[in-house]
Amino acid sequence: MRPLIFYISFCILFISKCSAVGTVPDQVHLSFTGDMTEMAVVWNTFADASQDVSYGKKGSGASSIAKGSSEAWVYGGITRYRHKATMTGLDYSSEYEYTIASRTFSFKTLSNNPQTYKVCVFGDLGYWHGNSTESIIKHGLAGDFDFIVHLGDIAYDLHTNNGEVGDSYLNVFEPLISKMPYMVIAGNHEDDYQNFTNYQKRFAVPDNGHNDNQFYSFDLGPVHWVGVSTENYGYYYTYGMDPVMTQYDWLKRDLTVNIMSL
């Protein structure tokens, strides 16, 4: 009976979320910026809107404003508006609330230079056959891990049905990924025949790569996290060798700097 209950609730969520229109914040999710006193938030609307983020420590009554940027992008004849804002000046080990338009969410920051933390790492998770989706959301909301790393093949596929499957997938996960960072890297299923546009427009990562989010790094406690795209090698015949060499040069510099700092 439990799978049936989840299936029914899943379908209700699909119907209600896919009908989102206008300026209502949709598909809200967090990500690290590389500075652990910051948190980036990305969301989507289906009409142009200038939206900022109000945030503050839970219960403090004080609030700050993170200015949101907006960018229109089109896929499959559907115009979406990507919004991003960065909440800065965050204290460690603190719970925050943030509001976009009429919707309010919360998250908790990690401790300063944490020596231990818990990460949920997975890949190849689809919308229609997300067999582990219920478990990931349940355990994440229960506090069993601190952030997520999704190693490609997201939604199967982000661009399917003119991007509507990507919309639905992110909305199913929104209760969790609006509360903790959702770090991603592209897989072959993110190739939407427009040079990974759906992937690049939907997600934010630390801005230390090369004008996109195909590769990046960040430090957290004793670990230097590096995300690279092996798809650059598989798609060189379509998109050329420049992405391959650009990522290679960046990776050499990134690892050299971090080895020298040890």
XYZ file of N, CA and C in Angstrom:
786
model
N 0.821 -1.215 0.000
C 0.000 0.000 0.000
C 0.852 1.260 0.000
N 2.007 1.207 0.662
C 2.852 2.390 0.735
C 3.253 2.911 -0.647
N 3.723 2.038 -1.582
C 4.061 2.552 -2.917
C 2.877 3.195 -3.619
N 1.678 2.655 -3.396
C 0.490 3.219 -4.018
C 0.215 4.614 -3.483
N 0.352 4.768 -2.154
C 0.133 6.084 -1.551
C 1.112 7.095 -2.122
N 2.387 6.666 -2.243
C 3.382 7.576 -2.788
C 3.073 7.904 -4.241
N 2.628 6.915 -5.003
C 2.325 7.143 -6.414
C 1.201 8.154 -6.560
N 0.180 8.041 -5.724
C -0.939 8.981 -5.788
C -0.473 10.385 -5.450
N 0.310 10.516 -4.346
C 0.780 11.845 -3.957
C 1.721 12.411 -5.008
N 2.529 11.540 -5.622
C 3.447 11.942 -6.679
C 2.677 12.524 -7.857
N 1.595 11.861 -8.244
C 0.793 12.335 -9.374
C 0.103 13.642 -9.053
N -0.381 13.798 -7.815
C -1.011 15.052 -7.424
C 0.001 16.185 -7.509
N 1.236 15.910 -7.018
C 2.282 16.907 -7.086
C 2.601 17.258 -8.528
N 2.634 16.251 -9.384
C 2.916 16.474 -10.807
C 1.873 17.403 -11.415
N 0.607 17.138 -11.134
C -0.468 17.948 -11.714
C -0.411 19.377 -11.205
N -0.227 19.556 -9.892
C -0.268 20.898 -9.323
C 0.959 21.706 -9.705
N 2.132 21.061 -9.710
C 3.345 21.804 -9.985
C 3.512 22.118 -11.458
N 3.095 21.196 -12.313
C 3.265 21.433 -13.745
C 2.354 22.536 -14.248
N 1.349 22.877 -13.466
C 0.421 23.921 -13.883
C 0.897 25.309 -13.457
N 2.092 25.363 -12.835
C 2.606 26.649 -12.386
C 2.793 27.592 -13.569
N 2.281 28.799 -13.436
C 2.397 29.788 -14.500
C 2.713 31.137 -13.875
N 3.001 32.088 -14.728
C 3.165 33.452 -14.282
C 4.429 33.662 -13.477
N 4.326 34.502 -12.445
C 5.497 34.928 -11.684
C 5.674 34.163 -10.383
N 4.930 33.079 -10.168
C 5.081 32.281 -8.951
C 6.448 31.591 -8.975
N 7.275 31.755 -7.930
C 8.574 31.071 -7.902
C 8.395 29.562 -7.975
N 9.155 28.938 -8.860
C 8.979 27.535 -9.181
C 10.351 26.863 -9.162
N 10.421 25.576 -8.774
C 11.667 24.803 -8.852
C 12.795 25.427 -8.031
N 12.492 25.867 -6.837
C 13.459 26.556 -5.985
C 14.500 25.564 -5.465
N 15.789 25.888 -5.630
C 16.832 25.016 -5.114
C 18.093 25.812 -4.776
N 18.855 25.268 -3.821
C 20.037 25.917 -3.279
C 21.308 25.302 -3.856
N 22.419 26.054 -3.758
C 23.721 25.500 -4.112
C 24.811 26.298 -3.403
N 25.959 25.636 -3.192
C 27.126 26.313 -2.658
C 27.685 27.287 -3.689
N 28.341 28.344 -3.195
C 29.028 29.284 -4.077
C 30.534 29.112 -4.023
N 31.030 28.368 -3.044
C 32.459 28.274 -2.770
C 32.844 29.040 -1.525
N 32.011 29.983 -1.117
C 32.160 30.725 0.131
C 31.089 30.198 1.084
N 31.496 29.565 2.172
C 30.534 28.899 3.042
C 29.759 29.851 3.948
N 29.985 31.169 3.776
C 29.116 32.146 4.430
C 28.074 32.668 3.444
N 27.939 31.971 2.312
C 26.955 32.327 1.293
C 26.121 31.110 0.915
N 24.977 31.385 0.312
C 24.155 30.329 -0.265
C 23.456 30.902 -1.491
N 23.620 30.237 -2.620
C 22.936 30.659 -3.847
C 21.583 29.973 -3.931
N 20.620 30.674 -4.472
C 19.296 30.083 -4.706
C 18.878 30.401 -6.138
N 18.380 29.384 -6.816
C 17.923 29.507 -8.206
C 16.463 29.094 -8.265
N 15.691 29.816 -9.044
C 14.299 29.447 -9.231
C 13.849 29.845 -10.631
N 12.640 29.486 -10.964
C 12.119 29.637 -12.313
C 10.757 30.328 -12.262
N 10.474 31.149 -13.244
C 9.107 31.624 -13.457
C 8.786 31.473 -14.936
N 7.505 31.584 -15.256
C 7.078 31.470 -16.646
C 6.597 32.810 -17.206
N 6.845 33.867 -16.448
C 6.613 35.230 -16.919
C 7.703 36.101 -16.319
N 8.030 37.180 -16.986
C 9.097 38.050 -16.527
C 8.732 38.668 -15.183
N 9.687 38.658 -14.270
C 9.437 39.218 -12.943
C 10.765 39.579 -12.310
N 10.821 40.749 -11.689
C 11.990 41.143 -10.930
C 11.758 40.700 -9.496
N 12.506 39.697 -9.053
C 12.273 39.119 -7.737
C 13.560 39.087 -6.922
N 13.480 39.605 -5.706
C 14.588 39.552 -4.775
C 14.277 38.524 -3.691
N 15.285 38.221 -2.882
C 15.126 37.253 -1.802
C 15.319 37.969 -0.473
N 14.339 37.827 0.408
C 14.439 38.331 1.772
C 14.845 37.177 2.672
N 15.868 37.374 3.509
C 16.336 36.271 4.337
C 16.843 36.772 5.687
N 16.814 35.883 6.648
C 17.304 36.220 7.977
C 17.320 34.993 8.857
N 18.004 35.091 9.992
C 18.039 33.979 10.934
C 16.633 33.682 11.440
N 16.325 32.418 11.532
C 15.000 32.013 11.963
C 14.728 32.524 13.372
N 13.609 33.205 13.514
C 13.193 33.719 14.810
C 13.816 35.026 15.222
N 14.717 35.578 14.395
C 15.405 36.809 14.784
C 14.585 38.059 14.504
N 13.701 37.974 13.532
C 12.932 39.146 13.145
C 13.679 40.080 12.223
N 14.983 39.864 12.051
C 15.786 40.708 11.162
C 15.847 40.072 9.778
N 16.017 40.906 8.768
C 16.096 40.366 7.408
C 17.037 41.193 6.547
N 17.599 40.531 5.568
C 18.442 41.171 4.559
C 17.840 40.874 3.195
N 18.307 41.590 2.189
C 17.798 41.409 0.832
C 18.941 40.967 -0.086
N 18.712 39.870 -0.796
C 19.630 39.428 -1.843
C 19.003 39.792 -3.183
N 19.697 40.616 -3.946
C 19.158 41.060 -5.228
C 19.171 39.910 -6.226
N 18.034 39.695 -6.832
C 17.924 38.617 -7.797
C 18.187 39.083 -9.218
N 18.853 38.242 -9.992
C 19.041 38.513 -11.417
C 18.092 37.621 -12.203
N 17.739 38.041 -13.393
C 16.765 37.320 -14.202
C 17.272 37.187 -15.626
N 17.010 36.029 -16.224
C 17.433 35.783 -17.598
C 16.392 34.930 -18.300
N 15.906 35.391 -19.430
C 14.949 34.611 -20.211
C 15.698 33.597 -21.065
N 15.153 32.384 -21.163
C 15.712 31.394 -22.084
C 14.573 30.581 -22.668
N 14.771 30.125 -23.880
C 13.701 29.461 -24.626
C 14.153 28.068 -25.009
N 13.277 27.097 -24.771
C 13.538 25.740 -25.253
C 12.205 25.110 -25.647
N 12.160 24.535 -26.821
C 10.942 23.878 -27.282
C 9.758 24.808 -27.404
N 10.019 26.073 -27.668
C 8.944 27.044 -27.815
C 8.419 27.592 -26.507
N 8.961 27.156 -25.366
C 8.529 27.643 -24.058
C 9.571 28.613 -23.521
N 9.109 29.797 -23.131
C 10.006 30.786 -22.531
C 9.964 30.645 -21.020
N 11.137 30.449 -20.432
C 11.281 30.394 -18.984
C 12.193 31.527 -18.537
N 12.044 31.930 -17.293
C 12.873 32.983 -16.731
C 13.648 32.403 -15.558
N 14.954 32.377 -15.713
C 15.838 31.864 -14.678
C 16.212 32.989 -13.722
N 16.027 32.758 -12.460
C 16.358 33.750 -11.444
C 17.428 33.184 -10.516
N 18.334 34.043 -10.108
C 19.370 33.636 -9.164
C 19.662 34.774 -8.206
N 19.850 34.422 -6.941
C 20.270 35.391 -5.935
C 21.231 34.688 -4.989
N 22.116 35.456 -4.386
C 23.076 34.900 -3.440
C 22.889 35.551 -2.079
N 22.584 34.731 -1.098
C 22.450 35.198 0.283
C 23.839 35.217 0.918
N 24.260 36.366 1.410
C 25.624 36.553 1.906
C 25.625 36.865 3.407
N 26.822 36.854 3.978
C 26.974 37.212 5.388
C 26.312 36.245 6.344
N 26.264 34.975 5.973
C 25.602 33.978 6.806
C 26.513 33.523 7.946
N 25.933 33.270 9.088
C 26.675 32.706 10.208
C 26.710 31.186 10.091
N 27.745 30.589 10.621
C 27.855 29.138 10.600
C 26.865 28.503 11.588
N 26.508 27.278 11.311
C 25.658 26.468 12.204
C 24.396 27.218 12.619
N 23.763 27.846 11.649
C 22.580 28.650 11.944
C 21.456 28.313 10.975
N 20.233 28.432 11.452
C 19.075 28.173 10.613
C 18.522 29.494 10.082
N 18.260 29.515 8.782
C 17.768 30.720 8.122
C 16.428 30.447 7.430
N 15.643 31.495 7.350
C 14.441 31.479 6.522
C 14.652 32.447 5.370
N 14.091 32.105 4.208
C 14.173 33.029 3.083
C 12.850 33.014 2.324
N 12.518 34.154 1.773
C 11.232 34.332 1.104
C 11.441 34.888 -0.294
N 10.797 34.240 -1.259
C 10.770 34.716 -2.644
C 9.315 34.949 -2.994
N 8.980 36.196 -3.308
C 7.568 36.555 -3.527
C 6.774 36.121 -2.302
N 5.805 35.232 -2.476
C 4.964 34.838 -1.338
C 5.366 33.495 -0.735
N 6.466 32.908 -1.213
C 6.861 31.570 -0.761
C 8.054 31.644 0.198
N 7.973 30.932 1.314
C 9.017 30.954 2.333
C 9.622 29.565 2.512
N 10.957 29.524 2.629
C 11.706 28.286 2.769
C 12.720 28.462 3.901
N 13.445 27.396 4.201
C 14.468 27.481 5.243
C 15.636 26.570 4.912
N 16.783 26.838 5.534
C 17.959 25.985 5.407
C 18.846 26.213 6.626
N 19.809 25.318 6.817
C 20.756 25.437 7.920
C 22.170 25.417 7.360
N 22.999 26.344 7.816
C 24.383 26.393 7.380
C 25.219 25.359 8.148
N 26.312 24.941 7.535
C 27.232 24.017 8.184
C 28.134 24.772 9.160
N 28.848 24.019 9.976
C 29.777 24.630 10.913
C 31.004 25.162 10.176
N 31.797 25.966 10.858
C 33.006 26.518 10.265
C 34.063 25.416 10.137
N 34.550 25.189 8.910
C 35.568 24.168 8.641
C 35.179 22.813 9.241
N 34.054 22.263 8.857
C 33.614 20.994 9.449
C 34.548 19.851 9.082
N 34.915 19.045 10.058
C 35.793 17.910 9.801
C 35.006 16.666 9.396
N 33.738 16.663 9.669
C 32.864 15.586 9.215
C 31.556 16.183 8.732
N 30.984 15.568 7.713
C 29.649 15.910 7.241
C 29.161 14.761 6.381
N 27.876 14.784 6.082
C 27.246 13.670 5.366
C 26.721 14.156 4.020
N 27.034 13.388 2.967
C 26.672 13.767 1.606
C 25.917 12.620 0.947
N 24.842 12.937 0.266
C 24.101 11.960 -0.522
C 24.570 12.082 -1.977
N 25.234 11.053 -2.482
C 25.799 11.065 -3.837
C 25.076 10.021 -4.681
N 24.569 10.434 -5.834
C 23.910 9.496 -6.736
C 23.945 10.048 -8.153
N 23.598 9.203 -9.098
C 23.471 9.602 -10.491
C 22.342 8.828 -11.137
N 22.013 9.175 -12.365
C 21.003 8.440 -13.126
C 19.674 8.335 -12.379
N 19.081 9.484 -12.107
C 17.784 9.472 -11.425
C 16.754 10.179 -12.289
N 15.745 9.446 -12.718
C 14.734 9.999 -13.595
C 13.500 10.474 -12.859
N 12.655 11.163 -13.601
C 11.380 11.638 -13.034
C 10.350 10.515 -13.006
N 10.173 9.836 -14.130
C 9.122 8.828 -14.226
C 9.475 7.541 -13.501
N 10.751 7.195 -13.417
C 11.146 5.944 -12.776
C 12.173 6.225 -11.681
N 11.896 7.217 -10.871
C 12.791 7.581 -9.778
C 12.573 6.669 -8.584
N 13.113 5.443 -8.681
C 12.838 4.448 -7.646
C 13.364 4.849 -6.271
N 14.391 5.680 -6.228
C 14.936 6.098 -4.941
C 14.495 7.498 -4.529
N 13.646 8.124 -5.319
C 13.235 9.499 -5.038
C 12.596 9.634 -3.665
N 11.642 8.783 -3.358
C 10.941 8.876 -2.081
C 11.923 8.730 -0.923
N 12.844 7.772 -1.034
C 13.802 7.531 0.047
C 14.751 8.708 0.227
N 15.238 9.272 -0.885
C 16.157 10.414 -0.791
C 15.483 11.586 -0.100
N 14.263 11.902 -0.511
C 13.548 13.034 0.090
C 13.277 12.772 1.569
N 12.826 11.576 1.878
C 12.517 11.228 3.273
C 13.736 11.367 4.166
N 14.851 10.782 3.754
C 16.052 10.815 4.592
C 16.679 12.204 4.632
N 16.578 12.937 3.531
C 17.097 14.295 3.537
C 16.340 15.198 4.488
N 15.019 15.131 4.457
C 14.202 15.953 5.348
C 14.380 15.543 6.805
N 14.786 14.286 7.026
C 15.038 13.807 8.390
C 16.415 14.217 8.893
N 17.216 14.849 8.048
C 18.532 15.322 8.454
C 19.629 14.295 8.365
N 19.446 13.275 7.531
C 20.430 12.203 7.437
C 21.634 12.566 6.574
N 21.573 13.673 5.833
C 22.735 14.166 5.105
C 22.630 15.674 4.969
N 23.771 16.304 4.616
C 23.878 17.766 4.644
C 23.737 18.427 3.280
N 24.098 17.716 2.233
C 23.880 18.233 0.879
C 23.905 17.074 -0.099
N 23.588 17.368 -1.347
C 23.452 16.358 -2.393
C 24.465 16.626 -3.501
N 25.021 15.545 -4.053
C 25.817 15.623 -5.282
C 25.174 14.676 -6.286
N 24.651 15.228 -7.375
C 23.988 14.437 -8.413
C 24.941 14.339 -9.607
N 25.444 13.116 -9.844
C 26.486 12.899 -10.841
C 25.909 12.624 -12.231
N 25.098 13.525 -12.719
C 24.634 13.438 -14.100
C 23.431 12.557 -14.334
N 22.870 12.682 -15.535
C 21.648 12.010 -15.964
C 20.507 12.375 -15.022
N 20.067 13.604 -15.179
C 19.107 14.236 -14.278
C 17.733 14.264 -14.932
N 16.762 13.657 -14.304
C 15.348 13.716 -14.714
C 14.995 12.789 -15.864
N 15.946 12.460 -16.719
C 15.664 11.607 -17.896
C 14.470 12.101 -18.716
N 14.558 13.225 -19.347
C 15.682 14.134 -19.391
C 15.181 15.522 -19.036
N 16.088 16.401 -18.659
C 15.686 17.771 -18.353
C 14.931 18.415 -19.504
N 15.293 18.066 -20.740
C 14.713 18.744 -21.903
C 13.527 18.001 -22.510
N 13.154 16.822 -21.967
C 12.058 16.048 -22.543
C 10.735 16.818 -22.452
N 9.898 16.633 -23.469
C 8.607 17.344 -23.546
C 8.808 18.858 -23.441
N 9.758 19.347 -24.215
C 10.047 20.790 -24.241
C 10.495 21.331 -22.887
N 11.117 20.474 -22.092
C 11.621 20.886 -20.784
C 10.662 20.666 -19.643
N 9.460 20.187 -19.930
C 8.467 20.027 -18.863
C 8.834 18.911 -17.888
N 9.534 17.873 -18.363
C 9.982 16.826 -17.445
C 11.008 17.393 -16.459
N 11.898 18.259 -16.942
C 12.843 18.919 -16.038
C 12.145 19.774 -15.014
N 11.114 20.503 -15.441
C 10.330 21.308 -14.509
C 9.724 20.428 -13.417
N 9.110 19.330 -13.841
C 8.420 18.453 -12.900
C 9.396 17.793 -11.929
N 10.524 17.355 -12.444
C 11.533 16.707 -11.597
C 11.998 17.655 -10.494
N 12.350 18.879 -10.861
C 12.851 19.823 -9.874
C 11.775 20.207 -8.868
N 10.536 20.207 -9.282
C 9.467 20.516 -8.338
C 9.204 19.361 -7.375
N 9.353 18.130 -7.835
C 9.215 16.995 -6.921
C 10.284 17.077 -5.827
N 11.505 17.452 -6.213
C 12.597 17.530 -5.249
C 12.649 18.863 -4.499
N 11.832 19.830 -4.895
C 11.909 21.152 -4.287
C 11.797 21.143 -2.758
N 10.932 20.348 -2.127
C 10.877 20.368 -0.661
C 12.217 20.064 -0.001
N 13.071 19.297 -0.691
C 14.384 18.957 -0.146
C 15.465 19.917 -0.614
N 15.540 20.162 -1.915
C 16.654 20.954 -2.446
C 16.463 22.458 -2.242
N 15.309 22.864 -1.717
C 15.154 24.242 -1.249
C 15.688 24.383 0.173
N 16.041 23.255 0.825
C 16.539 23.256 2.200
C 18.025 22.922 2.302
N 18.610 22.356 1.241
C 20.026 22.006 1.276
C 20.618 22.129 -0.114
N 21.936 22.349 -0.202
C 22.566 22.518 -1.512
C 22.420 21.274 -2.385
N 22.136 21.514 -3.651
C 21.989 20.471 -4.666
C 23.058 20.716 -5.712
N 24.182 20.004 -5.604
C 25.318 20.194 -6.496
C 25.241 19.162 -7.618
N 25.467 19.613 -8.840
C 25.243 18.752 -10.005
C 26.461 18.767 -10.926
N 26.518 17.771 -11.785
C 27.455 17.744 -12.898
C 26.725 17.092 -14.060
N 27.084 17.445 -15.275
C 26.332 16.984 -16.442
C 26.697 15.550 -16.819
N 25.688 14.798 -17.253
C 25.879 13.496 -17.869
C 25.460 13.560 -19.327
N 25.532 12.433 -20.022
C 25.198 12.459 -21.442
C 23.731 12.790 -21.682
N 22.860 12.485 -20.716
C 21.440 12.798 -20.900
C 21.145 14.296 -20.782
N 22.138 15.079 -20.348
C 21.936 16.531 -20.292
C 22.186 17.206 -21.638
N 22.682 16.464 -22.623
C 22.841 17.051 -23.952
C 21.460 17.199 -24.588
N 21.023 18.430 -24.742
C 19.689 18.714 -25.274
C 19.747 19.212 -26.714
N 20.861 18.931 -27.390
C 21.079 19.327 -28.782
C 21.237 20.834 -28.925
N 21.370 21.518 -27.791
C 21.670 22.951 -27.788
C 22.816 23.237 -26.821
N 23.811 22.336 -26.819
C 25.004 22.492 -25.984
C 24.657 22.581 -24.501
N 23.805 21.625 -24.051
C 23.502 21.481 -22.625
C 22.772 22.709 -22.047
N 21.960 23.375 -22.864
C 21.289 24.596 -22.419
C 20.405 24.361 -21.198
N 19.584 23.306 -21.201
C 18.709 23.062 -20.060
C 19.503 22.883 -18.774
N 20.603 22.176 -18.851
C 21.454 21.992 -17.669
C 22.051 23.322 -17.221
N 22.600 24.079 -18.176
C 23.302 25.300 -17.796
C 22.354 26.369 -17.257
N 21.141 26.426 -17.759
C 20.212 27.456 -17.312
C 19.521 27.107 -15.999
N 19.444 25.832 -15.672
C 18.668 25.432 -14.495
C 19.476 25.395 -13.200
N 20.797 25.358 -13.288
C 21.596 25.129 -12.087
C 22.673 26.193 -11.916
N 23.057 26.395 -10.643
C 24.162 27.285 -10.308
C 25.219 26.484 -9.560
N 26.476 26.798 -9.817
C 27.605 26.156 -9.142
C 28.612 27.247 -8.795
N 29.632 26.933 -7.992
C 30.678 27.934 -7.734
C 31.252 28.479 -9.037
N 31.405 29.785 -9.076
C 31.776 30.467 -10.321
C 33.291 30.536 -10.469
N 33.938 29.375 -10.509
C 35.385 29.372 -10.711
C 35.789 28.502 -11.893
N 34.813 28.155 -12.729
C 35.085 27.382 -13.935
C 35.355 28.280 -15.115
N 34.541 28.160 -16.172
C 34.805 28.936 -17.387
C 33.487 29.407 -17.991
N 32.878 30.410 -17.371
C 31.673 31.055 -17.904
C 30.482 30.110 -18.058
N 30.535 28.963 -17.430
C 29.380 28.075 -17.431
C 29.497 27.178 -16.198
N 28.634 26.181 -16.099
C 28.654 25.339 -14.905
C 29.034 23.897 -15.217
N 29.828 23.702 -16.249
C 30.232 22.354 -16.635
C 31.346 21.808 -15.741
N 32.122 22.666 -15.120
C 33.146 22.215 -14.190
C 33.404 23.300 -13.154
N 33.805 22.878 -11.956
C 33.954 23.809 -10.844
C 34.604 23.083 -9.674
N 34.942 23.816 -8.634
C 35.480 23.209 -7.427
C 35.079 24.049 -6.220
N 35.151 23.434 -5.048
C 34.949 24.170 -3.802
C 35.598 23.391 -2.670
N 35.953 24.112 -1.610
C 36.542 23.503 -0.425
C 35.500 23.429 0.674
N 35.452 22.283 1.330
C 34.569 22.130 2.476
C 35.249 21.214 3.478
N 35.675 21.801 4.595
C 36.412 21.031 5.583
C 37.694 20.485 4.976
N 38.007 19.215 5.195
C 39.269 18.644 4.709
C 39.222 18.202 3.244
N 38.114 18.423 2.562
C 37.939 17.900 1.206
C 37.903 19.040 0.187
N 38.679 18.889 -0.885
C 38.590 19.774 -2.042
C 37.736 19.054 -3.080
N 36.516 19.539 -3.287
C 35.578 18.922 -4.215
C 35.812 19.464 -5.620
N 35.900 18.577 -6.596
C 36.091 18.965 -7.991
C 35.033 18.278 -8.845
N 34.324 19.050 -9.621
C 33.360 18.503 -10.573
C 33.832 18.760 -11.985
N 33.993 17.711 -12.785
C 34.397 17.865 -14.186
C 33.424 17.106 -15.067
N 33.342 17.512 -16.309
C 32.420 16.902 -17.251
C 33.166 15.974 -18.204
N 32.926 14.681 -18.082
C 33.492 13.745 -19.057
C 32.752 13.820 -20.378
N 31.623 14.506 -20.410
C 30.875 14.638 -21.664
C 31.628 15.482 -22.686
N 32.548 16.319 -22.209
C 33.369 17.085 -23.160
C 34.110 16.165 -24.113
N 34.494 14.993 -23.622
C 35.244 14.054 -24.459
C 34.314 13.301 -25.403
N 33.122 12.992 -24.927
C 32.184 12.253 -25.759
C 31.546 13.086 -26.855
N 31.467 14.414 -26.638
C 30.776 15.272 -27.593
C 31.724 16.218 -28.332
N 33.023 15.897 -28.347
C 33.963 16.793 -29.030
C 33.666 16.895 -30.518
N 33.074 15.826 -31.084
C 32.757 15.859 -32.515
C 31.577 16.770 -32.805
N 30.788 17.074 -31.795
C 29.652 17.976 -31.970
C 29.997 19.402 -31.580
N 30.674 19.550 -30.437
C 30.916 20.882 -29.887
C 32.377 21.316 -29.962
N 33.218 20.476 -30.567
C 34.608 20.855 -30.778
C 35.515 20.495 -29.615
N 36.813 20.709 -29.821
C 37.820 20.370 -28.819
C 38.052 21.479 -27.796
N 37.544 22.676 -28.051
C 37.780 23.779 -27.108
C 37.314 23.451 -25.692
N 36.097 22.883 -25.495
C 35.689 22.551 -24.126
C 36.631 21.549 -23.450
N 37.161 20.599 -24.225
C 38.081 19.608 -23.666
C 39.337 20.284 -23.137
N 39.949 21.124 -23.953
C 41.205 21.754 -23.563
C 40.989 22.821 -22.490
N 39.874 23.530 -22.559
C 39.578 24.533 -21.543
C 39.443 23.883 -20.170
N 38.704 22.787 -20.107
C 38.543 22.085 -18.830
C 39.882 21.516 -18.356
N 40.671 20.962 -19.275
C 41.965 20.387 -18.913
C 42.891 21.453 -18.321
N 42.985 22.600 -18.962
C 43.843 23.673 -18.464
C 43.364 24.163 -17.103
N 42.045 24.298 -16.967
C 41.499 24.742 -15.678
C 41.801 23.738 -14.580
N 41.632 22.443 -14.873
C 41.846 21.402 -13.868
C 43.300 21.386 -13.413
N 44.234 21.540 -14.339
C 45.645 21.598 -13.970
C 45.903 22.752 -13.004
N 45.367 23.934 -13.317
C 45.577 25.094 -12.448
C 44.929 24.879 -11.097
N 43.699 24.360 -11.106
C 42.956 24.170 -9.866
C 43.689 23.215 -8.927
N 44.121 22.082 -9.452
C 44.805 21.088 -8.615
C 46.185 21.553 -8.201
N 46.887 22.283 -9.073
C 48.209 22.806 -8.719
C 48.124 23.751 -7.547
N 47.154 24.662 -7.607
C 46.981 25.636 -6.524
C 46.681 24.925 -5.209
N 45.834 23.916 -5.263
C 45.451 23.243 -4.031
C 46.557 22.346 -3.488
N 47.368 21.745 -4.351
C 48.496 20.946 -3.891
C 49.548 21.845 -3.238
N 49.787 23.001 -3.836
C 50.787 23.926 -3.292
C 50.350 24.498 -1.947
N 49.045 24.533 -1.707
C 48.552 25.107 -0.446
C 48.563 24.111 0.699
N 48.875 22.851 0.407
C 48.896 21.829 1.457
C 50.076 22.036 2.403
